[in-house]
Amino acid sequence: MKQDTIKKALVRIEERRKVATEKLDALRAELSKDPTFLDIQRRYTEEKIENARKIAYGEKVDRSEEQKLKAQYDKYFASVQPEYSCTLCNDTGYVNGQMCKCLKQEISHILYEESNFGSLVNFEEAEKCADSTLKPVYALMKKWCLSDFKKNLIFISGKVGVGKTYLTRAMANELISRGKMVKLTTAFEMSKDFKDYRYNYEESTLDKYLDCEVLFIDDLGTEIIYKNSTVELLYLVINERKMKKLCTVITSNLDLDEVLDRYGERISSRIIDKETSICLNLAGEDKRTKRQ
């Protein structure tokens, strides 16, 4: 994960904390003008001072009035607590030194914004648009999104326009809502990055594909194959993510035999591994043509 992406996400979360703090300051300013609260505050302070004096002189102390006033004082302050967007981390981005769910979500949103994909959709909306043959696929993929990801590679093939990308948008939306760090890219864009990496060896070029919790690669098979980079680095990404048990979702117009012909045995074997992969083929006509 590039550090600038994390910093950008933290800036957004800090802005939420700033807004919550400003609202709290405004509420407390109003509270400081409330005559009832000011009277309770004065009496509570006086009672504490008097009880402290009695303790110092060894006198008997009855704390019942102090406790009563404290309860009233606390009740007032309880009504003006900060309204953080995330109650897990109080809009700091971290819980016990670990990334909070809200920070992971914000990172995913930033990665999504930078991916140039269209808008996300939820499964309910997507299923309404799906024909009867696709409904079982949507149900399976929603179940996978809610799973423990023992199957960590999903390969979705099918002709142009059958709904592969639309399905992955629903999957990405579900995963982001679970706080997963999601990266969406096209095979074309990734292949260009691989080519650039061979020239400059900038580690961050590969890190964005190796570090995110779920990587979506759209339209595998449409990219330019650059010599000594595309196939070699595609294998590296898929294999490293498999080894780290990170999830990869691939869509393609190619069937599995065509994947073998285009990318070779090493990549093909990682995709069709029954222990850790789910391979789906979406049948049907081009839905984009039918809408015209």
JSON list of N, CA, C and O in Angstrom, two decimals, residues 165-187:
[
{"chain": "A", "resi": 165, "resn": "THR", "atom": "N", "xyz": [-18.28, -7.18, -15.59]},
{"chain": "A", "resi": 165, "resn": "THR", "atom": "CA", "xyz": [-17.83, -5.98, -14.86]},
{"chain": "A", "resi": 165, "resn": "THR", "atom": "C", "xyz": [-18.91, -5.51, -13.89]},
{"chain": "A", "resi": 165, "resn": "THR", "atom": "O", "xyz": [-18.60, -5.08, -12.77]},
{"chain": "A", "resi": 166, "resn": "TYR", "atom": "N", "xyz": [-20.16, -5.60, -14.28]},
{"chain": "A", "resi": 166, "resn": "TYR", "atom": "CA", "xyz": [-21.27, -5.19, -13.42]},
{"chain": "A", "resi": 166, "resn": "TYR", "atom": "C", "xyz": [-21.29, -6.04, -12.15]},
{"chain": "A", "resi": 166, "resn": "TYR", "atom": "O", "xyz": [-21.49, -5.54, -11.04]},
{"chain": "A", "resi": 167, "resn": "LEU", "atom": "N", "xyz": [-21.05, -7.34, -12.32]},
{"chain": "A", "resi": 167, "resn": "LEU", "atom": "CA", "xyz": [-20.99, -8.24, -11.16]},
{"chain": "A", "resi": 167, "resn": "LEU", "atom": "C", "xyz": [-19.84, -7.85, -10.24]},
{"chain": "A", "resi": 167, "resn": "LEU", "atom": "O", "xyz": [-20.01, -7.81, -9.02]},
{"chain": "A", "resi": 168, "resn": "THR", "atom": "N", "xyz": [-18.68, -7.55, -10.80]},
{"chain": "A", "resi": 168, "resn": "THR", "atom": "CA", "xyz": [-17.53, -7.20, -9.95]},
{"chain": "A", "resi": 168, "resn": "THR", "atom": "C", "xyz": [-17.75, -5.87, -9.22]},
{"chain": "A", "resi": 168, "resn": "THR", "atom": "O", "xyz": [-17.23, -5.68, -8.12]},
{"chain": "A", "resi": 169, "resn": "ARG", "atom": "N", "xyz": [-18.52, -4.96, -9.80]},
{"chain": "A", "resi": 169, "resn": "ARG", "atom": "CA", "xyz": [-18.84, -3.71, -9.10]},
{"chain": "A", "resi": 169, "resn": "ARG", "atom": "C", "xyz": [-19.68, -3.98, -7.86]},
{"chain": "A", "resi": 169, "resn": "ARG", "atom": "O", "xyz": [-19.50, -3.33, -6.83]},
{"chain": "A", "resi": 170, "resn": "ALA", "atom": "N", "xyz": [-20.59, -4.94, -7.97]},
{"chain": "A", "resi": 170, "resn": "ALA", "atom": "CA", "xyz": [-21.39, -5.32, -6.80]},
{"chain": "A", "resi": 170, "resn": "ALA", "atom": "C", "xyz": [-20.51, -5.99, -5.76]},
{"chain": "A", "resi": 170, "resn": "ALA", "atom": "O", "xyz": [-20.66, -5.75, -4.56]},
{"chain": "A", "resi": 171, "resn": "MET", "atom": "N", "xyz": [-19.60, -6.84, -6.21]},
{"chain": "A", "resi": 171, "resn": "MET", "atom": "CA", "xyz": [-18.69, -7.52, -5.29]},
{"chain": "A", "resi": 171, "resn": "MET", "atom": "C", "xyz": [-17.79, -6.50, -4.58]},
{"chain": "A", "resi": 171, "resn": "MET", "atom": "O", "xyz": [-17.60, -6.57, -3.36]},
{"chain": "A", "resi": 172, "resn": "ALA", "atom": "N", "xyz": [-17.23, -5.56, -5.34]},
{"chain": "A", "resi": 172, "resn": "ALA", "atom": "CA", "xyz": [-16.36, -4.55, -4.75]},
{"chain": "A", "resi": 172, "resn": "ALA", "atom": "C", "xyz": [-17.11, -3.71, -3.72]},
{"chain": "A", "resi": 172, "resn": "ALA", "atom": "O", "xyz": [-16.58, -3.40, -2.64]},
{"chain": "A", "resi": 173, "resn": "ASN", "atom": "N", "xyz": [-18.35, -3.36, -4.04]},
{"chain": "A", "resi": 173, "resn": "ASN", "atom": "CA", "xyz": [-19.16, -2.58, -3.11]},
{"chain": "A", "resi": 173, "resn": "ASN", "atom": "C", "xyz": [-19.38, -3.33, -1.80]},
{"chain": "A", "resi": 173, "resn": "ASN", "atom": "O", "xyz": [-19.27, -2.76, -0.70]},
{"chain": "A", "resi": 174, "resn": "GLU", "atom": "N", "xyz": [-19.66, -4.61, -1.90]},
{"chain": "A", "resi": 174, "resn": "GLU", "atom": "CA", "xyz": [-19.90, -5.44, -0.70]},
{"chain": "A", "resi": 174, "resn": "GLU", "atom": "C", "xyz": [-18.62, -5.55, 0.13]},
{"chain": "A", "resi": 174, "resn": "GLU", "atom": "O", "xyz": [-18.65, -5.45, 1.37]},
{"chain": "A", "resi": 175, "resn": "LEU", "atom": "N", "xyz": [-17.50, -5.74, -0.53]},
{"chain": "A", "resi": 175, "resn": "LEU", "atom": "CA", "xyz": [-16.22, -5.89, 0.18]},
{"chain": "A", "resi": 175, "resn": "LEU", "atom": "C", "xyz": [-15.79, -4.58, 0.85]},
{"chain": "A", "resi": 175, "resn": "LEU", "atom": "O", "xyz": [-15.29, -4.59, 1.97]},
{"chain": "A", "resi": 176, "resn": "ILE", "atom": "N", "xyz": [-15.99, -3.47, 0.16]},
{"chain": "A", "resi": 176, "resn": "ILE", "atom": "CA", "xyz": [-15.66, -2.17, 0.75]},
{"chain": "A", "resi": 176, "resn": "ILE", "atom": "C", "xyz": [-16.50, -1.93, 1.99]},
{"chain": "A", "resi": 176, "resn": "ILE", "atom": "O", "xyz": [-16.01, -1.43, 3.00]},
{"chain": "A", "resi": 177, "resn": "SER", "atom": "N", "xyz": [-17.78, -2.32, 1.94]},
{"chain": "A", "resi": 177, "resn": "SER", "atom": "CA", "xyz": [-18.65, -2.15, 3.10]},
{"chain": "A", "resi": 177, "resn": "SER", "atom": "C", "xyz": [-18.19, -2.99, 4.28]},
{"chain": "A", "resi": 177, "resn": "SER", "atom": "O", "xyz": [-18.49, -2.68, 5.43]},
{"chain": "A", "resi": 178, "resn": "ARG", "atom": "N", "xyz": [-17.43, -4.05, 4.01]},
{"chain": "A", "resi": 178, "resn": "ARG", "atom": "CA", "xyz": [-16.86, -4.89, 5.07]},
{"chain": "A", "resi": 178, "resn": "ARG", "atom": "C", "xyz": [-15.51, -4.36, 5.56]},
{"chain": "A", "resi": 178, "resn": "ARG", "atom": "O", "xyz": [-14.90, -4.94, 6.45]},
{"chain": "A", "resi": 179, "resn": "GLY", "atom": "N", "xyz": [-15.08, -3.26, 4.98]},
{"chain": "A", "resi": 179, "resn": "GLY", "atom": "CA", "xyz": [-13.81, -2.67, 5.41]},
{"chain": "A", "resi": 179, "resn": "GLY", "atom": "C", "xyz": [-12.60, -3.25, 4.73]},
{"chain": "A", "resi": 179, "resn": "GLY", "atom": "O", "xyz": [-11.47, -3.06, 5.19]},
{"chain": "A", "resi": 180, "resn": "LYS", "atom": "N", "xyz": [-12.78, -3.95, 3.61]},
{"chain": "A", "resi": 180, "resn": "LYS", "atom": "CA", "xyz": [-11.65, -4.52, 2.89]},
{"chain": "A", "resi": 180, "resn": "LYS", "atom": "C", "xyz": [-10.99, -3.46, 2.00]},
{"chain": "A", "resi": 180, "resn": "LYS", "atom": "O", "xyz": [-11.66, -2.61, 1.44]},
{"chain": "A", "resi": 181, "resn": "MET", "atom": "N", "xyz": [-9.66, -3.52, 1.90]},
{"chain": "A", "resi": 181, "resn": "MET", "atom": "CA", "xyz": [-8.92, -2.63, 1.02]},
{"chain": "A", "resi": 181, "resn": "MET", "atom": "C", "xyz": [-8.96, -3.21, -0.39]},
{"chain": "A", "resi": 181, "resn": "MET", "atom": "O", "xyz": [-8.37, -4.26, -0.66]},
{"chain": "A", "resi": 182, "resn": "VAL", "atom": "N", "xyz": [-9.68, -2.53, -1.27]},
{"chain": "A", "resi": 182, "resn": "VAL", "atom": "CA", "xyz": [-9.96, -3.04, -2.61]},
{"chain": "A", "resi": 182, "resn": "VAL", "atom": "C", "xyz": [-9.26, -2.18, -3.66]},
{"chain": "A", "resi": 182, "resn": "VAL", "atom": "O", "xyz": [-9.27, -0.95, -3.57]},
{"chain": "A", "resi": 183, "resn": "LYS", "atom": "N", "xyz": [-8.67, -2.83, -4.63]},
{"chain": "A", "resi": 183, "resn": "LYS", "atom": "CA", "xyz": [-8.05, -2.14, -5.77]},
{"chain": "A", "resi": 183, "resn": "LYS", "atom": "C", "xyz": [-8.68, -2.69, -7.04]},
{"chain": "A", "resi": 183, "resn": "LYS", "atom": "O", "xyz": [-8.72, -3.89, -7.26]},
{"chain": "A", "resi": 184, "resn": "LEU", "atom": "N", "xyz": [-9.20, -1.77, -7.89]},
{"chain": "A", "resi": 184, "resn": "LEU", "atom": "CA", "xyz": [-9.75, -2.17, -9.17]},
{"chain": "A", "resi": 184, "resn": "LEU", "atom": "C", "xyz": [-8.88, -1.63, -10.28]},
{"chain": "A", "resi": 184, "resn": "LEU", "atom": "O", "xyz": [-8.49, -0.46, -10.25]},
{"chain": "A", "resi": 185, "resn": "THR", "atom": "N", "xyz": [-8.55, -2.47, -11.24]},
{"chain": "A", "resi": 185, "resn": "THR", "atom": "CA", "xyz": [-7.73, -2.04, -12.37]},
{"chain": "A", "resi": 185, "resn": "THR", "atom": "C", "xyz": [-8.16, -2.80, -13.61]},
{"chain": "A", "resi": 185, "resn": "THR", "atom": "O", "xyz": [-8.90, -3.77, -13.53]},
{"chain": "A", "resi": 186, "resn": "THR", "atom": "N", "xyz": [-7.69, -2.34, -14.76]},
{"chain": "A", "resi": 186, "resn": "THR", "atom": "CA", "xyz": [-7.89, -3.09, -16.00]},
{"chain": "A", "resi": 186, "resn": "THR", "atom": "C", "xyz": [-6.60, -3.81, -16.35]},
{"chain": "A", "resi": 186, "resn": "THR", "atom": "O", "xyz": [-5.51, -3.37, -15.96]},
{"chain": "A", "resi": 187, "resn": "ALA", "atom": "N", "xyz": [-6.73, -4.89, -17.08]},
{"chain": "A", "resi": 187, "resn": "ALA", "atom": "CA", "xyz": [-5.54, -5.62, -17.52]},
{"chain": "A", "resi": 187, "resn": "ALA", "atom": "C", "xyz": [-4.67, -4.72, -18.39]},
{"chain": "A", "resi": 187, "resn": "ALA", "atom": "O", "xyz": [-3.43, -4.79, -18.34]}
]
